[in-house]
Structures are given as structure tokens and as C-alpha cells.
GROMACS .gro file of C-alpha atoms in nm:
model
  203
    1MET     CA    1   8.682   7.278  11.414
    2SER     CA    2   9.023   7.410  11.304
    3THR     CA    3   9.242   7.273  11.026
    4ARG     CA    4   9.547   7.470  11.130
    5ARG     CA    5   9.880   7.298  11.074
    6ASN     CA    6  10.074   7.164  11.368
    7PRO     CA    7  10.400   7.342  11.461
    8GLY     CA    8  10.617   7.063  11.322
    9THR     CA    9  10.456   7.094  10.981
   10ASP     CA   10  10.497   7.472  10.989
   11ILE     CA   11  10.867   7.443  11.072
   12ALA     CA   12  10.920   7.194  10.789
   13LEU     CA   13  10.738   7.415  10.537
   14ILE     CA   14  10.924   7.727  10.650
   15ALA     CA   15  11.258   7.549  10.609
   16ALA     CA   16  11.157   7.406  10.270
   17PHE     CA   17  11.055   7.744  10.131
   18ALA     CA   18  11.368   7.911  10.271
   19ALA     CA   19  11.565   7.648  10.079
   20LEU     CA   20  11.357   7.721   9.768
   21VAL     CA   21  11.441   8.092   9.788
   22ALA     CA   22  11.809   8.003   9.828
   23ALA     CA   23  11.798   7.767   9.530
   24CYS     CA   24  11.638   8.033   9.311
   25ALA     CA   25  11.900   8.285   9.424
   26LEU     CA   26  12.181   8.049   9.323
   27LEU     CA   27  12.048   7.981   8.975
   28PRO     CA   28  12.246   8.172   8.709
   29ALA     CA   29  12.148   8.539   8.723
   30ILE     CA   30  12.086   8.765   8.426
   31LYS     CA   31  12.333   9.052   8.432
   32VAL     CA   32  12.184   9.391   8.351
   33ALA     CA   33  12.296   9.751   8.382
   34GLY     CA   34  12.351   9.843   8.745
   35PRO     CA   35  12.458   9.651   9.055
   36VAL     CA   36  12.149   9.429   9.094
   37PRO     CA   37  12.118   9.109   8.882
   38ILE     CA   38  11.787   8.952   8.778
   39THR     CA   39  11.719   8.621   8.955
   40LEU     CA   40  11.421   8.396   9.031
   41GLN     CA   41  11.422   8.505   9.395
   42THR     CA   42  11.113   8.721   9.355
   43PHE     CA   43  10.919   8.418   9.229
   44ALA     CA   44  11.018   8.209   9.533
   45VAL     CA   45  10.973   8.493   9.783
   46LEU     CA   46  10.618   8.572   9.675
   47LEU     CA   47  10.533   8.204   9.637
   48SER     CA   48  10.632   8.156  10.002
   49GLY     CA   49  10.372   8.407  10.112
   50ALA     CA   50  10.105   8.300   9.864
   51VAL     CA   51  10.131   7.932   9.959
   52LEU     CA   52  10.215   7.941  10.330
   53GLY     CA   53  10.038   8.259  10.439
   54SER     CA   54  10.166   8.576  10.601
   55ARG     CA   55  10.350   8.460  10.912
   56PRO     CA   56  10.510   8.139  10.779
   57GLY     CA   57  10.596   8.312  10.451
   58PHE     CA   58  10.758   8.598  10.641
   59LEU     CA   59  10.956   8.352  10.855
   60ALA     CA   60  11.068   8.147  10.554
   61VAL     CA   61  11.217   8.449  10.379
   62LEU     CA   62  11.357   8.586  10.705
   63LEU     CA   63  11.528   8.249  10.761
   64TYR     CA   64  11.681   8.273  10.414
   65VAL     CA   65  11.812   8.626  10.477
   66ALA     CA   66  11.940   8.531  10.823
   67GLY     CA   67  12.119   8.228  10.682
   68GLY     CA   68  12.293   8.437  10.419
   69ALA     CA   69  12.386   8.703  10.674
   70ALA     CA   70  12.529   8.431  10.900
   71GLY     CA   71  12.769   8.325  10.627
   72LEU     CA   72  12.590   8.065  10.418
   73PRO     CA   73  12.666   8.137  10.048
   74ILE     CA   74  12.299   8.155   9.949
   75PHE     CA   75  12.261   8.512   9.831
   76SER     CA   76  12.265   8.582   9.457
   77GLY     CA   77  12.591   8.470   9.300
   78GLY     CA   78  12.689   8.275   9.612
   79ALA     CA   79  12.747   8.590   9.816
   80ALA     CA   80  12.722   8.574  10.195
   81GLY     CA   81  12.779   8.771  10.512
   82LEU     CA   82  12.659   9.089  10.675
   83ALA     CA   83  12.838   9.297  10.411
   84VAL     CA   84  12.564   9.206  10.163
   85LEU     CA   85  12.308   9.363  10.397
   86THR     CA   86  12.499   9.690  10.391
   87GLY     CA   87  12.553   9.691  10.015
   88PRO     CA   88  12.342   9.828   9.729
   89THR     CA   89  12.118   9.519   9.718
   90ALA     CA   90  12.027   9.540  10.087
   91GLY     CA   91  11.696   9.713  10.020
   92TYR     CA   92  11.582   9.434   9.792
   93LEU     CA   93  11.666   9.169  10.053
   94VAL     CA   94  11.475   9.356  10.323
   95GLY     CA   95  11.189   9.409  10.080
   96PHE     CA   96  11.171   9.035  10.015
   97VAL     CA   97  11.081   8.966  10.378
   98PHE     CA   98  10.797   9.217  10.394
   99ALA     CA   99  10.669   9.137  10.045
  100ALA     CA  100  10.625   8.772  10.142
  101ALA     CA  101  10.432   8.879  10.452
  102LEU     CA  102  10.203   9.117  10.263
  103CYS     CA  103  10.138   8.871   9.980
  104GLY     CA  104  10.049   8.606  10.235
  105ALA     CA  105   9.824   8.842  10.429
  106ILE     CA  106   9.630   8.929  10.114
  107VAL     CA  107   9.597   8.568   9.999
  108GLU     CA  108   9.481   8.460  10.346
  109ARG     CA  109   9.190   8.702  10.317
  110LEU     CA  110   9.081   8.597   9.969
  111PRO     CA  111   8.756   8.402   9.940
  112ARG     CA  112   8.825   8.032   9.893
  113ARG     CA  113   8.699   8.043   9.535
  114SER     CA  114   8.964   8.308   9.454
  115LEU     CA  115   9.242   8.069   9.556
  116VAL     CA  116   9.164   7.856   9.250
  117SER     CA  117   9.191   8.159   9.021
  118PRO     CA  118   9.542   8.291   8.957
  119VAL     CA  119   9.428   8.649   8.887
  120ALA     CA  120   9.375   8.748   9.251
  121ILE     CA  121   9.701   8.584   9.359
  122PHE     CA  122   9.886   8.757   9.074
  123CYS     CA  123   9.752   9.094   9.190
  124ALA     CA  124   9.855   9.018   9.550
  125GLY     CA  125  10.208   8.934   9.438
  126LEU     CA  126  10.242   9.235   9.211
  127LEU     CA  127  10.119   9.477   9.477
  128SER     CA  128  10.353   9.328   9.737
  129SER     CA  129  10.647   9.344   9.498
  130ALA     CA  130  10.577   9.706   9.406
  131LEU     CA  131  10.525   9.828   9.762
  132PHE     CA  132  10.819   9.655   9.926
  133ILE     CA  133  11.070   9.496   9.688
  134HIS     CA  134  11.091   9.781   9.439
  135THR     CA  135  11.042  10.067   9.683
  136LEU     CA  136  11.291   9.942   9.942
  137GLY     CA  137  11.521   9.825   9.666
  138MET     CA  138  11.542  10.174   9.521
  139ALA     CA  139  11.589  10.317   9.870
  140GLY     CA  140  11.886  10.085   9.916
  141LEU     CA  141  12.038  10.201   9.589
  142VAL     CA  142  11.997  10.564   9.694
  143LEU     CA  143  12.145  10.510  10.040
  144ARG     CA  144  12.417  10.255   9.966
  145ALA     CA  145  12.516  10.327   9.605
  146ASP     CA  146  12.496  10.707   9.626
  147LEU     CA  147  12.242  10.729   9.345
  148THR     CA  148  11.962  10.977   9.300
  149TRP     CA  149  11.606  10.849   9.305
  150GLY     CA  150  11.592  10.905   8.930
  151GLN     CA  151  11.902  10.694   8.877
  152ALA     CA  152  11.767  10.426   9.111
  153TRP     CA  153  11.442  10.418   8.913
  154ASP     CA  154  11.636  10.381   8.587
  155ILE     CA  155  11.796  10.066   8.731
  156ASP     CA  156  11.484   9.932   8.901
  157LYS     CA  157  11.252   9.967   8.601
  158ILE     CA  158  11.461   9.707   8.417
  159PHE     CA  159  11.319   9.445   8.653
  160TRP     CA  160  10.951   9.518   8.598
  161ILE     CA  161  10.891   9.307   8.287
  162GLY     CA  162  11.069   9.014   8.448
  163ASP     CA  163  10.871   9.063   8.767
  164LEU     CA  164  10.544   9.058   8.577
  165LEU     CA  165  10.640   8.724   8.424
  166LYS     CA  166  10.760   8.586   8.758
  167ASN     CA  167  10.434   8.693   8.922
  168VAL     CA  168  10.237   8.514   8.651
  169ALA     CA  169  10.438   8.197   8.715
  170MET     CA  170  10.403   8.239   9.091
  171ALA     CA  171  10.025   8.279   9.068
  172LEU     CA  172   9.989   7.972   8.848
  173VAL     CA  173  10.200   7.758   9.081
  174ALA     CA  174  10.027   7.888   9.396
  175THR     CA  175   9.686   7.824   9.240
  176ALA     CA  176   9.784   7.466   9.155
  177VAL     CA  177   9.909   7.412   9.511
  178HIS     CA  178   9.588   7.546   9.668
  179ARG     CA  179   9.377   7.331   9.437
  180ALA     CA  180   9.573   7.025   9.547
  181PHE     CA  181   9.587   7.125   9.915
  182PRO     CA  182   9.284   7.348   9.983
  183ASP     CA  183   9.349   7.363  10.360
  184LEU     CA  184   9.717   7.455  10.334
  185LEU     CA  185   9.659   7.805  10.471
  186GLY     CA  186   9.513   7.646  10.785
  187ARG     CA  187   9.181   7.824  10.774
  188PRO     CA  188   8.923   7.713  11.027
  189VAL     CA  189   8.642   7.501  10.893
  190THR     CA  190   8.307   7.648  10.993
  191ALA     CA  191   8.044   7.442  11.166
  192THR     CA  192   7.809   7.511  10.875
  193ALA     CA  193   8.055   7.364  10.630
  194GLU     CA  194   8.108   7.060  10.852
  195ALA     CA  195   7.736   7.000  10.893
  196ARG     CA  196   7.654   7.031  10.521
  197PRO     CA  197   7.556   6.689  10.380
  198GLN     CA  198   7.774   6.545  10.109
  199GLY     CA  199   7.669   6.654   9.765
  200THR     CA  200   7.504   6.972   9.892
  201PRO     CA  201   7.648   7.270   9.703
  202ALA     CA  202   7.791   7.563   9.895
  203THR     CA  203   7.596   7.886   9.874
   0.00000   0.00000   0.00000
């Protein structure tokens, strides 16, 4: 028997998490050296994948990026429009989409017992952030801000301590959500699990 969510629920969750990413982007940013401010977007982006799974998390963040590109003032600082996707922060925005997908893909494959431990989810978020957000973010700085890779790294490394903290917060929140809603990822329930009498421990 499957516990997969119905399409209406998926659409509602995707829209809700896209709105969460937008809300975190619009919170006051911390200005640092370089053209990219520090916001809570990374927290919301990775939480989308960790809570919803790969495909819905990907779609939630893609919806956020598409909304901003279409003119909604939901990028950091209230920015909007296609110009943002051709500016120095474009790599980070593109990285958000793929980081949510990878984080979700990893979390979907974790054993159920790992979903109630934040360590595995933290590692999934940190790996996704490093591979996509930071790598593509630096690539955007090199291509759109005419920086060398060394200069791009000097800017990007400022975000790492904040990202570690945001990943800790993300993992704690995602763990709490999965404890409260253990079937949120829509995993199929095996016949063995269904047939197990109440009170019989899992092996």
C-alpha cells in the first residue's frame, strides 16, 4: 500500500515552501564584502528539499525563482526581474534549485530511523550547499562580475560559517517535521510493516 501524497497536497506544499523561501529572502539581509548579501534563503531552500523530497523541493524553489524572474519582488532586497538572473548572484539562485533537489534526493534515501536524527539531514544539506550553491555561486561571480576564481572564493568563504549554522537549524526543523509527520515523504508502506501486529517492534 502506498502513502504517497495526492497531487493537490503536493501543489499546496510546493506553493507554501516557495512562499517560505520568498519570505526568508525578504528578511533583512546582512551586508558583507562583495555583491552577495547573507540571507536566510539557504535555510529555506534546503528545508524544502529535506522536508518535501527531491521533486517537490526542486519545484518549490524553481517556483520561487520563476516568480522572481517574472517580476514579483521576492528576491533578496525586494529585487525582481530577469536582470537578477544575469547578474552576479545568478549562480546562487540557480544553485538553490539544484541544491534543494539533491538534499531531497539524499533524505529520501535515508533509513527511516535517520529521519529522526538531525546529523544525517545536516550532512545532506551541507553537501548539497557545497556542491551547488557555493560552486555555482562562485561560477556566477566569475562570469558575471569579472572576478577570478580566487576573488570569488574570497567572497564566497564569508558565507560558510553562516551556512553551517543555517544547516544546523534546517536539520533540527526538518527532523521535528519528520517526527511529527513520518509519512510526509510519501514512502510506500511495505506489506510486512502493514501486517506487523501492534506492539511488535520493528527489526
